[in-house]
């Protein structure tokens, strides 16, 4: 009987300690809210400057900055444009994949929250640097949002969990 009570107390202590040490996603991640969107991103990432047109925000892993260029190589850029999703998507990739620097890996339809979206994943080679990019295109009213995840091809799969934090928490406000 005493042995059973001791085991129960030990289990209760373990549960109490485990409960005290767990962290919620909100404590581990930062949150961006602006321009009618909100999403979480990794706590060790930063808001970055983007040279891409129509950028709402860019977030990047500061550890991925290329010392020669000064640019992060692991980043997510979110853009907004007015227009029709399918026309913009088709026109964009007709131009990109006409360039030998771009090589399609996959494309398809996905659901992001309650929105149907298009996803396109591809390699892009810039000089001797090979990147893997995944773009998610979403139509909301008259506006098209693009979530572009980019990393070195050799690092992309390792960064997928960080990209998923952003994609899975992306929402309109």
PDB file of C-alpha atoms in Angstrom:
ATOM      1  CA  UNK A   1       0.000   0.000   0.000  1.00  0.00           C
ATOM      2  CA  UNK A   2       2.794   2.411   0.948  1.00  0.00           C
ATOM      3  CA  UNK A   3       4.595   1.514  -2.270  1.00  0.00           C
ATOM      4  CA  UNK A   4       1.455   2.401  -4.283  1.00  0.00           C
ATOM      5  CA  UNK A   5       1.115   5.788  -2.554  1.00  0.00           C
ATOM      6  CA  UNK A   6       4.787   6.580  -3.161  1.00  0.00           C
ATOM      7  CA  UNK A   7       4.414   5.717  -6.857  1.00  0.00           C
ATOM      8  CA  UNK A   8       1.321   7.944  -7.100  1.00  0.00           C
ATOM      9  CA  UNK A   9       3.209  10.852  -5.483  1.00  0.00           C
ATOM     10  CA  UNK A  10       6.145  10.358  -7.857  1.00  0.00           C
ATOM     11  CA  UNK A  11       3.806  10.335 -10.869  1.00  0.00           C
ATOM     12  CA  UNK A  12       2.035  13.462  -9.602  1.00  0.00           C
ATOM     13  CA  UNK A  13       5.392  15.201  -9.150  1.00  0.00           C
ATOM     14  CA  UNK A  14       6.474  14.252 -12.681  1.00  0.00           C
ATOM     15  CA  UNK A  15       3.204  15.542 -14.142  1.00  0.00           C
ATOM     16  CA  UNK A  16       3.513  18.783 -12.154  1.00  0.00           C
ATOM     17  CA  UNK A  17       7.087  19.344 -13.316  1.00  0.00           C
ATOM     18  CA  UNK A  18       6.209  18.539 -16.926  1.00  0.00           C
ATOM     19  CA  UNK A  19       3.266  20.935 -16.772  1.00  0.00           C
ATOM     20  CA  UNK A  20       5.477  23.734 -15.473  1.00  0.00           C
ATOM     21  CA  UNK A  21       8.133  23.320 -18.139  1.00  0.00           C
ATOM     22  CA  UNK A  22       5.971  23.134 -21.249  1.00  0.00           C
ATOM     23  CA  UNK A  23       5.737  26.217 -23.442  1.00  0.00           C
ATOM     24  CA  UNK A  24       2.973  27.259 -25.754  1.00  0.00           C
ATOM     25  CA  UNK A  25       3.673  28.084 -29.388  1.00  0.00           C
ATOM     26  CA  UNK A  26       2.925  31.714 -28.638  1.00  0.00           C
ATOM     27  CA  UNK A  27       5.843  31.847 -26.191  1.00  0.00           C
ATOM     28  CA  UNK A  28       8.210  30.220 -28.703  1.00  0.00           C
ATOM     29  CA  UNK A  29       7.130  32.267 -31.732  1.00  0.00           C
ATOM     30  CA  UNK A  30       6.757  35.921 -32.655  1.00  0.00           C
ATOM     31  CA  UNK A  31       3.600  37.261 -34.291  1.00  0.00           C
ATOM     32  CA  UNK A  32       3.197  39.675 -37.203  1.00  0.00           C
ATOM     33  CA  UNK A  33      -0.102  41.500 -37.649  1.00  0.00           C
ATOM     34  CA  UNK A  34      -0.562  44.129 -40.345  1.00  0.00           C
ATOM     35  CA  UNK A  35      -2.152  44.921 -43.700  1.00  0.00           C
ATOM     36  CA  UNK A  36      -5.096  42.579 -42.960  1.00  0.00           C
ATOM     37  CA  UNK A  37      -2.942  39.502 -42.261  1.00  0.00           C
ATOM     38  CA  UNK A  38      -1.492  37.808 -39.202  1.00  0.00           C
ATOM     39  CA  UNK A  39       0.896  34.899 -38.724  1.00  0.00           C
ATOM     40  CA  UNK A  40       3.461  33.485 -36.327  1.00  0.00           C
ATOM     41  CA  UNK A  41       7.125  33.096 -37.190  1.00  0.00           C
ATOM     42  CA  UNK A  42      10.090  31.538 -35.359  1.00  0.00           C
ATOM     43  CA  UNK A  43      11.302  33.485 -32.319  1.00  0.00           C
ATOM     44  CA  UNK A  44      14.880  33.653 -33.610  1.00  0.00           C
ATOM     45  CA  UNK A  45      13.840  35.101 -36.998  1.00  0.00           C
ATOM     46  CA  UNK A  46      13.590  38.834 -37.756  1.00  0.00           C
ATOM     47  CA  UNK A  47      11.538  41.191 -39.913  1.00  0.00           C
ATOM     48  CA  UNK A  48      13.620  41.751 -43.048  1.00  0.00           C
ATOM     49  CA  UNK A  49      13.733  44.228 -45.906  1.00  0.00           C
ATOM     50  CA  UNK A  50      12.523  42.875 -49.225  1.00  0.00           C
ATOM     51  CA  UNK A  51      13.307  44.114 -52.701  1.00  0.00           C
ATOM     52  CA  UNK A  52      10.325  42.236 -54.156  1.00  0.00           C
ATOM     53  CA  UNK A  53       7.466  44.338 -55.487  1.00  0.00           C
ATOM     54  CA  UNK A  54       4.199  44.474 -53.541  1.00  0.00           C
ATOM     55  CA  UNK A  55       5.765  43.072 -50.352  1.00  0.00           C
ATOM     56  CA  UNK A  56       3.679  43.302 -47.191  1.00  0.00           C
ATOM     57  CA  UNK A  57       6.381  41.790 -44.998  1.00  0.00           C
ATOM     58  CA  UNK A  58       9.422  39.546 -45.115  1.00  0.00           C
ATOM     59  CA  UNK A  59      10.786  37.470 -42.236  1.00  0.00           C
ATOM     60  CA  UNK A  60      14.171  35.790 -42.294  1.00  0.00           C
ATOM     61  CA  UNK A  61      16.575  33.641 -40.353  1.00  0.00           C
ATOM     62  CA  UNK A  62      19.460  36.016 -39.525  1.00  0.00           C
ATOM     63  CA  UNK A  63      21.806  33.017 -39.241  1.00  0.00           C
ATOM     64  CA  UNK A  64      21.329  32.421 -42.981  1.00  0.00           C
ATOM     65  CA  UNK A  65      22.750  35.766 -44.135  1.00  0.00           C
ATOM     66  CA  UNK A  66      25.270  35.347 -46.929  1.00  0.00           C
ATOM     67  CA  UNK A  67      28.324  37.396 -45.872  1.00  0.00           C
ATOM     68  CA  UNK A  68      29.141  38.322 -49.482  1.00  0.00           C
ATOM     69  CA  UNK A  69      25.689  39.644 -50.399  1.00  0.00           C
ATOM     70  CA  UNK A  70      24.323  40.625 -46.985  1.00  0.00           C
ATOM     71  CA  UNK A  71      21.014  38.931 -47.830  1.00  0.00           C
ATOM     72  CA  UNK A  72      19.315  36.170 -45.867  1.00  0.00           C
ATOM     73  CA  UNK A  73      19.037  32.899 -47.750  1.00  0.00           C
ATOM     74  CA  UNK A  74      16.256  31.450 -45.586  1.00  0.00           C
ATOM     75  CA  UNK A  75      13.223  33.694 -45.666  1.00  0.00           C
ATOM     76  CA  UNK A  76       9.519  34.054 -46.250  1.00  0.00           C
ATOM     77  CA  UNK A  77       8.136  36.977 -48.245  1.00  0.00           C
ATOM     78  CA  UNK A  78       4.427  37.786 -48.258  1.00  0.00           C
ATOM     79  CA  UNK A  79       3.140  39.873 -51.146  1.00  0.00           C
ATOM     80  CA  UNK A  80      -0.248  41.292 -52.097  1.00  0.00           C
ATOM     81  CA  UNK A  81      -1.436  42.274 -55.562  1.00  0.00           C
ATOM     82  CA  UNK A  82      -4.788  43.116 -57.075  1.00  0.00           C
ATOM     83  CA  UNK A  83      -6.061  40.844 -59.802  1.00  0.00           C
ATOM     84  CA  UNK A  84      -7.280  37.385 -60.703  1.00  0.00           C
ATOM     85  CA  UNK A  85      -5.478  34.483 -59.024  1.00  0.00           C
ATOM     86  CA  UNK A  86      -5.403  32.127 -62.007  1.00  0.00           C
ATOM     87  CA  UNK A  87      -4.358  34.772 -64.539  1.00  0.00           C
ATOM     88  CA  UNK A  88      -1.550  36.036 -62.316  1.00  0.00           C
ATOM     89  CA  UNK A  89      -0.395  32.537 -61.383  1.00  0.00           C
ATOM     90  CA  UNK A  90      -0.355  31.272 -64.980  1.00  0.00           C
ATOM     91  CA  UNK A  91       1.356  34.404 -66.342  1.00  0.00           C
ATOM     92  CA  UNK A  92       4.005  34.344 -63.583  1.00  0.00           C
ATOM     93  CA  UNK A  93       5.011  30.718 -64.125  1.00  0.00           C
ATOM     94  CA  UNK A  94       4.837  30.908 -67.922  1.00  0.00           C
ATOM     95  CA  UNK A  95       7.559  33.554 -67.681  1.00  0.00           C
ATOM     96  CA  UNK A  96       9.581  31.885 -64.893  1.00  0.00           C
ATOM     97  CA  UNK A  97       9.699  28.414 -66.384  1.00  0.00           C
ATOM     98  CA  UNK A  98      10.622  29.813 -69.781  1.00  0.00           C
ATOM     99  CA  UNK A  99      13.920  30.717 -68.082  1.00  0.00           C
ATOM    100  CA  UNK A 100      16.363  27.821 -67.729  1.00  0.00           C
ATOM    101  CA  UNK A 101      17.319  29.036 -64.221  1.00  0.00           C
ATOM    102  CA  UNK A 102      13.928  27.801 -62.940  1.00  0.00           C
ATOM    103  CA  UNK A 103      12.973  24.129 -62.688  1.00  0.00           C
ATOM    104  CA  UNK A 104       9.529  23.063 -61.482  1.00  0.00           C
ATOM    105  CA  UNK A 105       9.387  20.389 -58.791  1.00  0.00           C
ATOM    106  CA  UNK A 106       5.648  20.235 -58.146  1.00  0.00           C
ATOM    107  CA  UNK A 107       2.413  22.173 -58.200  1.00  0.00           C
ATOM    108  CA  UNK A 108      -1.043  21.573 -56.848  1.00  0.00           C
ATOM    109  CA  UNK A 109      -4.080  22.760 -54.941  1.00  0.00           C
ATOM    110  CA  UNK A 110      -4.079  23.099 -51.165  1.00  0.00           C
ATOM    111  CA  UNK A 111      -6.401  24.454 -48.489  1.00  0.00           C
ATOM    112  CA  UNK A 112      -5.147  27.219 -46.238  1.00  0.00           C
ATOM    113  CA  UNK A 113      -7.674  27.754 -43.468  1.00  0.00           C
ATOM    114  CA  UNK A 114     -10.965  28.134 -45.322  1.00  0.00           C
ATOM    115  CA  UNK A 115      -9.299  29.283 -48.555  1.00  0.00           C
ATOM    116  CA  UNK A 116      -8.418  27.230 -51.596  1.00  0.00           C
ATOM    117  CA  UNK A 117      -4.870  28.005 -52.698  1.00  0.00           C
ATOM    118  CA  UNK A 118      -2.347  27.081 -55.374  1.00  0.00           C
ATOM    119  CA  UNK A 119       1.113  25.815 -54.475  1.00  0.00           C
ATOM    120  CA  UNK A 120       4.157  25.742 -56.729  1.00  0.00           C
ATOM    121  CA  UNK A 121       7.559  24.404 -55.656  1.00  0.00           C
ATOM    122  CA  UNK A 122      10.655  24.825 -57.803  1.00  0.00           C
ATOM    123  CA  UNK A 123      14.424  25.192 -57.913  1.00  0.00           C
ATOM    124  CA  UNK A 124      16.031  28.454 -58.955  1.00  0.00           C
ATOM    125  CA  UNK A 125      19.714  28.781 -59.770  1.00  0.00           C
ATOM    126  CA  UNK A 126      21.360  32.183 -59.336  1.00  0.00           C
ATOM    127  CA  UNK A 127      25.003  31.950 -60.360  1.00  0.00           C
ATOM    128  CA  UNK A 128      26.440  29.068 -58.360  1.00  0.00           C
ATOM    129  CA  UNK A 129      23.668  29.223 -55.722  1.00  0.00           C
ATOM    130  CA  UNK A 130      20.774  26.764 -55.993  1.00  0.00           C
ATOM    131  CA  UNK A 131      17.642  27.612 -54.004  1.00  0.00           C
ATOM    132  CA  UNK A 132      14.394  25.803 -53.476  1.00  0.00           C
ATOM    133  CA  UNK A 133      11.264  27.933 -53.306  1.00  0.00           C
ATOM    134  CA  UNK A 134       7.658  27.189 -52.494  1.00  0.00           C
ATOM    135  CA  UNK A 135       4.979  29.739 -53.347  1.00  0.00           C
ATOM    136  CA  UNK A 136       1.416  29.605 -52.051  1.00  0.00           C
ATOM    137  CA  UNK A 137      -1.115  31.767 -53.900  1.00  0.00           C
ATOM    138  CA  UNK A 138      -4.427  32.750 -52.272  1.00  0.00           C
ATOM    139  CA  UNK A 139      -7.298  34.862 -53.642  1.00  0.00           C
ATOM    140  CA  UNK A 140      -9.223  36.985 -51.124  1.00  0.00           C
ATOM    141  CA  UNK A 141     -11.732  39.280 -52.759  1.00  0.00           C
ATOM    142  CA  UNK A 142      -9.958  41.298 -55.448  1.00  0.00           C
ATOM    143  CA  UNK A 143      -6.545  40.681 -53.908  1.00  0.00           C
ATOM    144  CA  UNK A 144      -4.042  37.878 -54.436  1.00  0.00           C
ATOM    145  CA  UNK A 145      -1.626  37.027 -51.632  1.00  0.00           C
ATOM    146  CA  UNK A 146       1.590  35.103 -52.237  1.00  0.00           C
ATOM    147  CA  UNK A 147       3.541  33.408 -49.445  1.00  0.00           C
ATOM    148  CA  UNK A 148       7.006  32.680 -50.838  1.00  0.00           C
ATOM    149  CA  UNK A 149       9.253  30.383 -48.772  1.00  0.00           C
ATOM    150  CA  UNK A 150      12.874  30.272 -49.889  1.00  0.00           C
ATOM    151  CA  UNK A 151      16.065  28.545 -48.734  1.00  0.00           C
ATOM    152  CA  UNK A 152      19.185  27.002 -50.170  1.00  0.00           C
ATOM    153  CA  UNK A 153      18.192  23.744 -51.857  1.00  0.00           C
ATOM    154  CA  UNK A 154      20.392  21.837 -49.414  1.00  0.00           C
ATOM    155  CA  UNK A 155      18.676  23.497 -46.412  1.00  0.00           C
ATOM    156  CA  UNK A 156      15.028  23.685 -47.519  1.00  0.00           C
ATOM    157  CA  UNK A 157      13.850  20.413 -45.980  1.00  0.00           C
ATOM    158  CA  UNK A 158      15.535  21.317 -42.672  1.00  0.00           C
ATOM    159  CA  UNK A 159      13.671  24.657 -42.698  1.00  0.00           C
ATOM    160  CA  UNK A 160      10.278  23.129 -43.571  1.00  0.00           C
ATOM    161  CA  UNK A 161       9.135  23.158 -39.923  1.00  0.00           C
ATOM    162  CA  UNK A 162       9.867  26.901 -39.724  1.00  0.00           C
ATOM    163  CA  UNK A 163       8.004  27.532 -42.973  1.00  0.00           C
ATOM    164  CA  UNK A 164       5.082  25.485 -41.636  1.00  0.00           C
ATOM    165  CA  UNK A 165       4.851  27.728 -38.541  1.00  0.00           C
ATOM    166  CA  UNK A 166       4.172  30.667 -40.848  1.00  0.00           C
ATOM    167  CA  UNK A 167       1.909  28.866 -43.310  1.00  0.00           C
ATOM    168  CA  UNK A 168      -0.155  27.038 -40.682  1.00  0.00           C
ATOM    169  CA  UNK A 169      -0.736  30.206 -38.631  1.00  0.00           C
ATOM    170  CA  UNK A 170      -1.384  32.536 -41.607  1.00  0.00           C
ATOM    171  CA  UNK A 171      -4.786  34.175 -41.366  1.00  0.00           C
ATOM    172  CA  UNK A 172      -6.712  37.194 -42.563  1.00  0.00           C
ATOM    173  CA  UNK A 173      -7.920  39.775 -40.042  1.00  0.00           C
TER     174      UNK A 173
END
